[in-house]
Coordinates of C-alpha atoms and ligand atoms in Angstrom, one line a residue:
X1 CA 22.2 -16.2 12.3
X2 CA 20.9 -19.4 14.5
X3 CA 23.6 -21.7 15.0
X4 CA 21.5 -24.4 13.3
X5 CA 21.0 -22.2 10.3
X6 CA 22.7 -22.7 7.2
X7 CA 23.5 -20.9 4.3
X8 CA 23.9 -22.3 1.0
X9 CA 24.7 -20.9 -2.0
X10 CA 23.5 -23.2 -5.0
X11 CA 24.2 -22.5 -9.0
X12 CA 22.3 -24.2 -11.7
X13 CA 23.5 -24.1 -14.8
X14 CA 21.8 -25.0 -17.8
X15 CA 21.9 -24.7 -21.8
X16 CA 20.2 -21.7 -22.1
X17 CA 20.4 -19.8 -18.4
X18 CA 22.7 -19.6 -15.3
X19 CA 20.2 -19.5 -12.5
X20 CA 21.8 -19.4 -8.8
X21 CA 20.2 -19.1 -5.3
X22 CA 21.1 -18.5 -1.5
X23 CA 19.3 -20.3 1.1
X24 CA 19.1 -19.7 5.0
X25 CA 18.5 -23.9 5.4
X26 CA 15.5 -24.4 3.0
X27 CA 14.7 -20.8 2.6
X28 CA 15.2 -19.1 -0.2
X29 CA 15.9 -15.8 0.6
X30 CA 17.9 -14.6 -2.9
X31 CA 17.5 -16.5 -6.1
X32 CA 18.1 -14.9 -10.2
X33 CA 18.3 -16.6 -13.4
X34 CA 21.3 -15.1 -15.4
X35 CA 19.7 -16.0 -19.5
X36 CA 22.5 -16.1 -22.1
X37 CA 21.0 -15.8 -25.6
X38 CA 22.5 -18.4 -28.3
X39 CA 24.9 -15.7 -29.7
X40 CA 26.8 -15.3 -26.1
X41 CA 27.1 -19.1 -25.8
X42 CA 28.5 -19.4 -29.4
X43 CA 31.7 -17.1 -28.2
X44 CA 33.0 -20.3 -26.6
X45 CA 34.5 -23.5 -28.2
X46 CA 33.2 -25.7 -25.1
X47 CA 31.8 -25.7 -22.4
X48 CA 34.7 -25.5 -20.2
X49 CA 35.9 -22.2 -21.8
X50 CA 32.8 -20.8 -20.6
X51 CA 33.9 -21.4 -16.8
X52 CA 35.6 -17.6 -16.1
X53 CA 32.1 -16.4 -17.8
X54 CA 29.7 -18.6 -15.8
X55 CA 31.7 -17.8 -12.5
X56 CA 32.4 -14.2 -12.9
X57 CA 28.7 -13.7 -13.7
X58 CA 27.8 -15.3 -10.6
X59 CA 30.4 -13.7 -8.4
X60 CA 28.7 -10.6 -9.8
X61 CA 25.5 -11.0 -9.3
X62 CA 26.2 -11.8 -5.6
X63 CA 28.2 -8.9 -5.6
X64 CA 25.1 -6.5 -7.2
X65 CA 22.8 -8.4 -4.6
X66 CA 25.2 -7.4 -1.4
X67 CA 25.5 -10.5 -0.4
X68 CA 28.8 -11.6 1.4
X69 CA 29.6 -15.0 0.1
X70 CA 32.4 -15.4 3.4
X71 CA 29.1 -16.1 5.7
X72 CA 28.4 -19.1 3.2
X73 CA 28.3 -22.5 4.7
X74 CA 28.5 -25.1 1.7
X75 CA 28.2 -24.2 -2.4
X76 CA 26.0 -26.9 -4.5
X77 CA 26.3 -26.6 -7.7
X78 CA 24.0 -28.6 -10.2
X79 CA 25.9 -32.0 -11.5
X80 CA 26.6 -32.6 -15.1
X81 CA 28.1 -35.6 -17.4
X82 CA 30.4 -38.0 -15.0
X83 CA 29.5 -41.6 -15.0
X84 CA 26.7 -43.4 -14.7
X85 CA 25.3 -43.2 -10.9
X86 CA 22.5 -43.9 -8.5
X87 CA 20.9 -40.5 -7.2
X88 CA 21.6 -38.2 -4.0
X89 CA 24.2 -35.6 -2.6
X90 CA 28.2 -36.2 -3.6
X91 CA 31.2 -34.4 -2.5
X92 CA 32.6 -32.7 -4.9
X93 CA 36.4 -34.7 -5.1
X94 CA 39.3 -34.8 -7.3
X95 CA 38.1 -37.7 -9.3
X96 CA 34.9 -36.2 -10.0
X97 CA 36.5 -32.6 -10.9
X98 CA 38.6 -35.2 -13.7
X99 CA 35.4 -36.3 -15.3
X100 CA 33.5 -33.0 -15.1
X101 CA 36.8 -31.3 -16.7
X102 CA 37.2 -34.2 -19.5
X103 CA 33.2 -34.2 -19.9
X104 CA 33.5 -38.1 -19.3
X105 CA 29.5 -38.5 -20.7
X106 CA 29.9 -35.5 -22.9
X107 CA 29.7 -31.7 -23.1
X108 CA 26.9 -29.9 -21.1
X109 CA 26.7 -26.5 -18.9
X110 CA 26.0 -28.8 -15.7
X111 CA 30.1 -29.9 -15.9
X112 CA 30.7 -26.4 -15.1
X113 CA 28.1 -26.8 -11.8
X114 CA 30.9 -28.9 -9.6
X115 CA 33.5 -27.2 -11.2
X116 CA 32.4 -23.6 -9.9
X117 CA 30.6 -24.9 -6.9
X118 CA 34.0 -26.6 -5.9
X119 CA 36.5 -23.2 -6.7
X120 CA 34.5 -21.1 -4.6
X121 CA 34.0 -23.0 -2.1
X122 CA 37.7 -23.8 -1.8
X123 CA 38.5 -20.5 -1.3
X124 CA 36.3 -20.5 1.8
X125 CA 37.4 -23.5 3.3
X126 CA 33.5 -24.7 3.0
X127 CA 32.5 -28.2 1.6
X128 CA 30.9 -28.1 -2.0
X129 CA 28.4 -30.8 -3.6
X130 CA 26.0 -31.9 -6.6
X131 CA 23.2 -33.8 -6.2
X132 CA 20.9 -35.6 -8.2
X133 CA 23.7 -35.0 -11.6
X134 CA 21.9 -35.6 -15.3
X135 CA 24.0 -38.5 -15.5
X136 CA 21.2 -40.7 -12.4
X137 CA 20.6 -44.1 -13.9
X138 CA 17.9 -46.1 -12.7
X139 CA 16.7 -47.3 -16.4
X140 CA 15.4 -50.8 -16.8
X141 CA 17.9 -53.6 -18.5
X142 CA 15.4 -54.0 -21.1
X143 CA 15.4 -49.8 -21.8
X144 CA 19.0 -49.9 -22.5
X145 CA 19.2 -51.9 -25.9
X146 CA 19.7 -49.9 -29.0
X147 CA 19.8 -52.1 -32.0
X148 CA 23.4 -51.8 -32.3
X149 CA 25.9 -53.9 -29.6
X150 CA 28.3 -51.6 -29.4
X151 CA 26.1 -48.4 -28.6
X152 CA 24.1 -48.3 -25.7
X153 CA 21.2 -46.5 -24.8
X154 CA 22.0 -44.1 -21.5
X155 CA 20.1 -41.9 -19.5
X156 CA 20.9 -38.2 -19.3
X157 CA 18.3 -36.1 -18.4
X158 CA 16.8 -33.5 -16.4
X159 CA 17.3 -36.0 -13.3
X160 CA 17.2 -33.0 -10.3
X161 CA 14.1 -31.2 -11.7
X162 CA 12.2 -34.5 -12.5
X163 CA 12.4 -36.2 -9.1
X164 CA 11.6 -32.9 -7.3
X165 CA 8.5 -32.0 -9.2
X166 CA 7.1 -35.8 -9.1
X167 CA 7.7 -36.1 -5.2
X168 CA 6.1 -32.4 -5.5
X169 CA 3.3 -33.8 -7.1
X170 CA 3.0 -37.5 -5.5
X171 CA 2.1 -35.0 -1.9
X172 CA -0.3 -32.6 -3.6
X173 CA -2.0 -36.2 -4.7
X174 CA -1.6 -37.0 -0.9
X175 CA 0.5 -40.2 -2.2
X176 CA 4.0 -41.7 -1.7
X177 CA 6.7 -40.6 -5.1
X178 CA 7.4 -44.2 -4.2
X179 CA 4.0 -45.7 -5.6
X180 CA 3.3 -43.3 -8.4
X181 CA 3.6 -44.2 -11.8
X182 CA 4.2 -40.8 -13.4
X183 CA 5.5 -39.7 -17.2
X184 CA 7.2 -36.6 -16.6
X185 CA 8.1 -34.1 -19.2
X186 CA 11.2 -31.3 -18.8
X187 CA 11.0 -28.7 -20.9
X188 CA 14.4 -26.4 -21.0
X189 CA 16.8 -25.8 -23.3
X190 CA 16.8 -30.0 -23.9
X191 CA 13.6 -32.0 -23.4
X192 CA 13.4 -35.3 -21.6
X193 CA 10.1 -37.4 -20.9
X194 CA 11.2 -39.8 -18.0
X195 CA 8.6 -42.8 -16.9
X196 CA 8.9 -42.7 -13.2
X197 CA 7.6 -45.8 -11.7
X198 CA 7.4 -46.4 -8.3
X199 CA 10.4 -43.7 -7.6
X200 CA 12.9 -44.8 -10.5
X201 CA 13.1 -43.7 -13.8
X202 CA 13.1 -47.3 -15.5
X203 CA 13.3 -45.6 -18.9
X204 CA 13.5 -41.5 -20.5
X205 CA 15.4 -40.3 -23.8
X206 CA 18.8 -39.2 -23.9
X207 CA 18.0 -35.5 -23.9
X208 CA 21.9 -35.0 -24.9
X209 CA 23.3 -36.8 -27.6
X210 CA 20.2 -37.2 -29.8
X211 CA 17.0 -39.2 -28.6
X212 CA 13.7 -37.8 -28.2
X213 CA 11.7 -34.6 -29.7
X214 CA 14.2 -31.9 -30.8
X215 CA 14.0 -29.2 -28.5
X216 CA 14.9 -25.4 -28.5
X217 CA 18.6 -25.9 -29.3
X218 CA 18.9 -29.5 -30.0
X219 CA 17.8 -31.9 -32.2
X220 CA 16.4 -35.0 -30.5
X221 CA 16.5 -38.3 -32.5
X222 CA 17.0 -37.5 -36.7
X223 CA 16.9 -40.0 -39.4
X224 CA 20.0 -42.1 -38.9
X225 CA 20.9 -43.1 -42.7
X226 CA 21.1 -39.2 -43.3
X227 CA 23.1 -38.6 -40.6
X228 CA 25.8 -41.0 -41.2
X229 CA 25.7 -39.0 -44.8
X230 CA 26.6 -36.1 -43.3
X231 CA 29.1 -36.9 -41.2
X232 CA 30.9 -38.8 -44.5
X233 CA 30.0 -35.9 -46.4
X234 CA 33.7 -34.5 -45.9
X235 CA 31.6 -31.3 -45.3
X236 CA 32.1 -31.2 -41.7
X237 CA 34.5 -32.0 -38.6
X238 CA 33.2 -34.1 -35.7
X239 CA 33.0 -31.2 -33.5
X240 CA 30.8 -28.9 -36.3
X241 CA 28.4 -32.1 -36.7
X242 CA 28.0 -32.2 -32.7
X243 CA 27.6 -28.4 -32.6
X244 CA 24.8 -29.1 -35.1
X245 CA 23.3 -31.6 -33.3
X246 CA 23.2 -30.2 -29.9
X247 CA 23.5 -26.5 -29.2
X248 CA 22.7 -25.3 -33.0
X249 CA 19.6 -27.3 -33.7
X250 CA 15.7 -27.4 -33.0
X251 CA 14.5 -23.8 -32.8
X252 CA 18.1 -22.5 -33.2
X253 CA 18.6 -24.3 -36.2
X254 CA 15.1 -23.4 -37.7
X255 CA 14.1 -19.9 -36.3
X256 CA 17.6 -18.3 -35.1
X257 CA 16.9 -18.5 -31.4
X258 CA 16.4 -21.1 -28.6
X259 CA 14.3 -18.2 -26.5
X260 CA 10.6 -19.8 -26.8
X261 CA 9.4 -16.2 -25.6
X262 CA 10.9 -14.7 -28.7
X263 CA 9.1 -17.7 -31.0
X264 CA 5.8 -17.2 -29.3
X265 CA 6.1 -13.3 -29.9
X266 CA 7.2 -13.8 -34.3
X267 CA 4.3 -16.5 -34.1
X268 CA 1.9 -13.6 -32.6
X269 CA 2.8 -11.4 -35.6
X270 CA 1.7 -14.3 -38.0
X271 CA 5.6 -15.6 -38.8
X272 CA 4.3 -18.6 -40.6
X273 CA 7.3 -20.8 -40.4
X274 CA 7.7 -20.4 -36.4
X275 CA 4.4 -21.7 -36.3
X276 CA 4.6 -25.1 -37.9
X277 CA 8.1 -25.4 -36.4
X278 CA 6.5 -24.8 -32.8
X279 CA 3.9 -27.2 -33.7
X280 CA 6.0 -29.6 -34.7
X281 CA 8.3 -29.7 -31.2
X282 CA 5.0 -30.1 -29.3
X283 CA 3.8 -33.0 -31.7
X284 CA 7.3 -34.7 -31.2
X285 CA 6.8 -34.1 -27.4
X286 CA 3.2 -35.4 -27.5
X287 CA 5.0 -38.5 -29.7
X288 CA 7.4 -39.4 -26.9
X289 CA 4.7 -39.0 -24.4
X290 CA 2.6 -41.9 -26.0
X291 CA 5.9 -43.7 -26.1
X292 CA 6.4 -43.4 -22.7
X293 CA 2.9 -44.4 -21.3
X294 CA 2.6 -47.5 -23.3
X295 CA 6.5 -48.5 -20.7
X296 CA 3.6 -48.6 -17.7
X297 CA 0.9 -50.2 -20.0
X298 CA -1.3 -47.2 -20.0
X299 CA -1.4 -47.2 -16.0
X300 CA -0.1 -43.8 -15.8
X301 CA -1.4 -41.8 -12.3
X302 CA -0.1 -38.6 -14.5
X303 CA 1.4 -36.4 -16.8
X304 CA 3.9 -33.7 -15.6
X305 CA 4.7 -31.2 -17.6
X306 CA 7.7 -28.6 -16.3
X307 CA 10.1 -26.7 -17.5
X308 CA 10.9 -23.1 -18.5
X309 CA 8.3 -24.1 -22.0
X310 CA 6.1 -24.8 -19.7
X311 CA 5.3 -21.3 -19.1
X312 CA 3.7 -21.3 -22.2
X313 CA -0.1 -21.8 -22.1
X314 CA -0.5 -22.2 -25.5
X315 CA 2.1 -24.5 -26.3
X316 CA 1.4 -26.7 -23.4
X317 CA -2.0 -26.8 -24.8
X318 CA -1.4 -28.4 -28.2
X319 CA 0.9 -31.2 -26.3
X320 CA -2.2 -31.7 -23.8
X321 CA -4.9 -32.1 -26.7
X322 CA -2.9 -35.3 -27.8
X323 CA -2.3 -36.6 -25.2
X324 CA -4.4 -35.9 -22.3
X325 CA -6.6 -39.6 -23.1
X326 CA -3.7 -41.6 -21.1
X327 CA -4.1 -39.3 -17.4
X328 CA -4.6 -36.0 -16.2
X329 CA -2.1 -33.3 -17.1
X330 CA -0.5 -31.6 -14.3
X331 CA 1.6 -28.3 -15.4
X332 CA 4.3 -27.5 -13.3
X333 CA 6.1 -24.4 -15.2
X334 CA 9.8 -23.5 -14.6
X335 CA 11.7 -25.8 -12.4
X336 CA 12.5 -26.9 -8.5
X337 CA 16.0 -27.3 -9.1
X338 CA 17.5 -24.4 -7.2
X339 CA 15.4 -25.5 -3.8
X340 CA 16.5 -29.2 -4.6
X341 CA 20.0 -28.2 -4.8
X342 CA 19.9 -26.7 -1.1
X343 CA 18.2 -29.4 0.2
X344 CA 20.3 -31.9 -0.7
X345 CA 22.9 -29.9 0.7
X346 CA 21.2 -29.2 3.8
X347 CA 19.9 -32.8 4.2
X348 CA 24.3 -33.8 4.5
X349 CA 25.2 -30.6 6.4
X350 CA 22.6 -31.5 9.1
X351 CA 23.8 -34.8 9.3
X352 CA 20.6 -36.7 7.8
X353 CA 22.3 -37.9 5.7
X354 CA 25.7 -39.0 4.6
X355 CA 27.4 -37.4 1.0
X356 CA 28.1 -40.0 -1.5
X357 CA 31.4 -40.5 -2.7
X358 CA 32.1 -40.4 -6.3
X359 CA 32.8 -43.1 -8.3
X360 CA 29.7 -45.1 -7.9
X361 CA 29.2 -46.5 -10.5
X362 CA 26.1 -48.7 -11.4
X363 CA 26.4 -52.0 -13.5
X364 CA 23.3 -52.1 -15.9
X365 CA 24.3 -52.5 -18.9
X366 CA 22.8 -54.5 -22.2
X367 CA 26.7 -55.5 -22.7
X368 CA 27.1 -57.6 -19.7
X369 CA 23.3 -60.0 -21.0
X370 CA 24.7 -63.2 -22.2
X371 CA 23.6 -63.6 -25.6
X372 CA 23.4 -67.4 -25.9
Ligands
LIG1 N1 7.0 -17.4 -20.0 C1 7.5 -18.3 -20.9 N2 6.8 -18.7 -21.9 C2 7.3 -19.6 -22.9 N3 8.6 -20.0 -22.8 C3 9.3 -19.6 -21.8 C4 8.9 -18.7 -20.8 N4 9.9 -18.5 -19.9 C5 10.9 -19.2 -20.3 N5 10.6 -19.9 -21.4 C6 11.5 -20.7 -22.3 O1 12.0 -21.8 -21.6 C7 13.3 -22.2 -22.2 C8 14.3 -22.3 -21.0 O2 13.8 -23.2 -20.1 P1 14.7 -23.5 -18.8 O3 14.0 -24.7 -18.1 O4 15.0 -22.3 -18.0 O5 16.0 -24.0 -19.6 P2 17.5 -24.4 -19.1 O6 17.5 -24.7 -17.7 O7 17.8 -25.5 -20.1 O8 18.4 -23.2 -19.4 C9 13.7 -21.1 -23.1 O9 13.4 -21.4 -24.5 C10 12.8 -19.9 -22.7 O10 12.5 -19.0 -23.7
LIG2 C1 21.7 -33.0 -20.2 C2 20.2 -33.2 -20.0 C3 19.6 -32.1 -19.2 C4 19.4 -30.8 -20.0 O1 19.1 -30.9 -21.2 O2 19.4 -29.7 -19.3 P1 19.1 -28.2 -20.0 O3 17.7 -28.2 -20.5 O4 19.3 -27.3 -18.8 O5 20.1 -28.0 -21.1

């Protein structure tokens, strides 16, 4: 290998799918996407006891794929739930392997992303990072009011994929990400609409803990008198009612399955209730859509659409139909997240730029307004 060349092994892991890649500097030259169906994932209690899984499945996939993971030069893994912080490439640390480990923002397969990233790349004596974690939090002061004082509004979302498909798309349209007012819709396992305006995301839904159209395993924002029923009900613990809310909901909780291949297939062989289900994510999508265009006044350059859903013609269709009298729709399907990873990575191996150290923590918050 060139002495300038790199190679970086990167691991993105996500509700529904562990996908990894191995890149010669920006190249891909190996990349899979390991798909764990809802009954796998429901083995495990959290998210954390599905570390030994995640990283044995990756060590073996390598291992299938002949590739020798001692010529590796840095591991990135994809960033999950630590605090509240600006975007970019951190060094995977002690403190941040505390908050991934504890879930400081919450549960989500992206905790395991430093975690793996940093234990095999320890054993190498190789630097590991995350970049761009689901926790980046550019959201306007006057996005983060709920209604309530004590709970505030955060953003969690598909931060990595978003920002790489709208600078993506900002070149194709031979303009700067910087001066493009974009609504960009994620569509994985969770679904977040984020309102990019001139390179920050100034508001999106909490694609975690409940805002937002219900998605193919969680359930996006629910009426709020029923809910606080339910969790008084003395039915349930805490931990069933969360596990109802995200990771057993949306298509789970409806049709069995958060695989939208398997929905569109029972749909195709006239399964009546998949249908108006299906319809009904794509009209909540459409929903938050609206939502999110009237944030730039209607002055929206486009519509992204990505994701792994986004595969699906049909589907993208109906959400198109409603909403395609704001700005064109641009469909980017399946994500840029694996190449994203390696370039951040790359960017602070070459020396363009410096990691991030982690704590960074930002100081919006609707808390610190004074009220009178
Ligand atoms: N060709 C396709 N048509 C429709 N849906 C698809 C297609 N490929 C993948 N999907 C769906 O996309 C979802 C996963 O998206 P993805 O972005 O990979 O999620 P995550 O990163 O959250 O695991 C699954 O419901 C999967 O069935
Ligand atoms: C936690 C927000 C990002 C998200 O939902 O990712 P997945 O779709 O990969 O679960």
């Amino acid at each position: 290998m060139h002495p300038k060349e790199y190679r970086i092994l990167v691991l993105n892991p996500g509700s529904t799918s562990t996908k990894i890649g191995v890149f010669d500097n920006e190249r891909c030259v190996f990349e899979k996407t390991l798909r764990h169906d809802t009954n796998e994932i429901n083995a495990f209690n959290s998210i954390i006891e599905q570390y030994e899984f995640r990283k044995n499945t990756i060590l073996e996939a390598l291992d299938h794929e002949g590739i020798n993971i001692t010529k590796l030069s840095a591991v990135v893994g994809r960033g999950g739930l630590l605090r509240p912080i600006e975007g970019g490439t951190y060094e995977v640390n002690d403190d941040m392997l505390t908050d991934l480990r504890n879930g400081y923002s919450g549960e989500h397969a992206s905790n395991l992303g430093g975690i793996i990233a940093y234990e095999i790349a320890q054993g190498l004596h190789i630097p590991s990072f995350i970049v761009d974690p689901v926790v980046v939090d550019e959201m306007d002061q006057i996005a983060r009011f709920s209604g309530v004082p004590e709970i505030e509004r955060k953003s969690i979302f598909h931060a990595l994929n978003q920002k790489a498909v709208a600078r993506r798309v900002a070149k194709s349209l031979n303009k700067n990400y910087h001066e493009c007012r974009f609504i960009v819709t994620h569509m994985g396992g969770g679904i977040t609409v984020g309102v990019h305006n001139n390179g920050r995301v100034v508001d999106v839904n909490n694609g975690l803990h409940g805002e937002g159209p219900f998605s193919p395993e969680r359930a996006g924002t629910v009426p709020i008198g029923d809910l606080v029923s339910m969790c008084f009900s003395g039915e349930y613990y805490r931990d069933e009612v969360m596990k109802k809310l995200v990771g057993n909901a949306g298509l789970v909780a409806y049709l069995g399955t958060n695989d939208a291949v398997k929905v569109e297939k029972m749909i195709e062989d006239g399964d009546e209730k998949a249908k108006i289900v299906y319809d009904s994510m794509s009209y909540q999508i459409a929903k938050e859509i609206g939502s999110a265009a009237t944030v730039l006044k209607g002055n929206v350059d486009a519509i992204i659409i990505t994701g792994g859903l986004a595969y699906g013609k049909e589907f993208v269709k109906t959400i198109s139909d409603r909403v395609d009298w704001i700005a064109d729709v641009i469909v980017q399907p399946g994500e840029n997240e694996l190449q994203a990873l390696a370039e951040g990575g790359l960017r602070v191996l070459t020396g363009e730029e410096k990691a991030k150290v982690y704590p960074n923590e930002k100081s919006f918050s609707s808390k610190e307004i004074p009220v009178n």
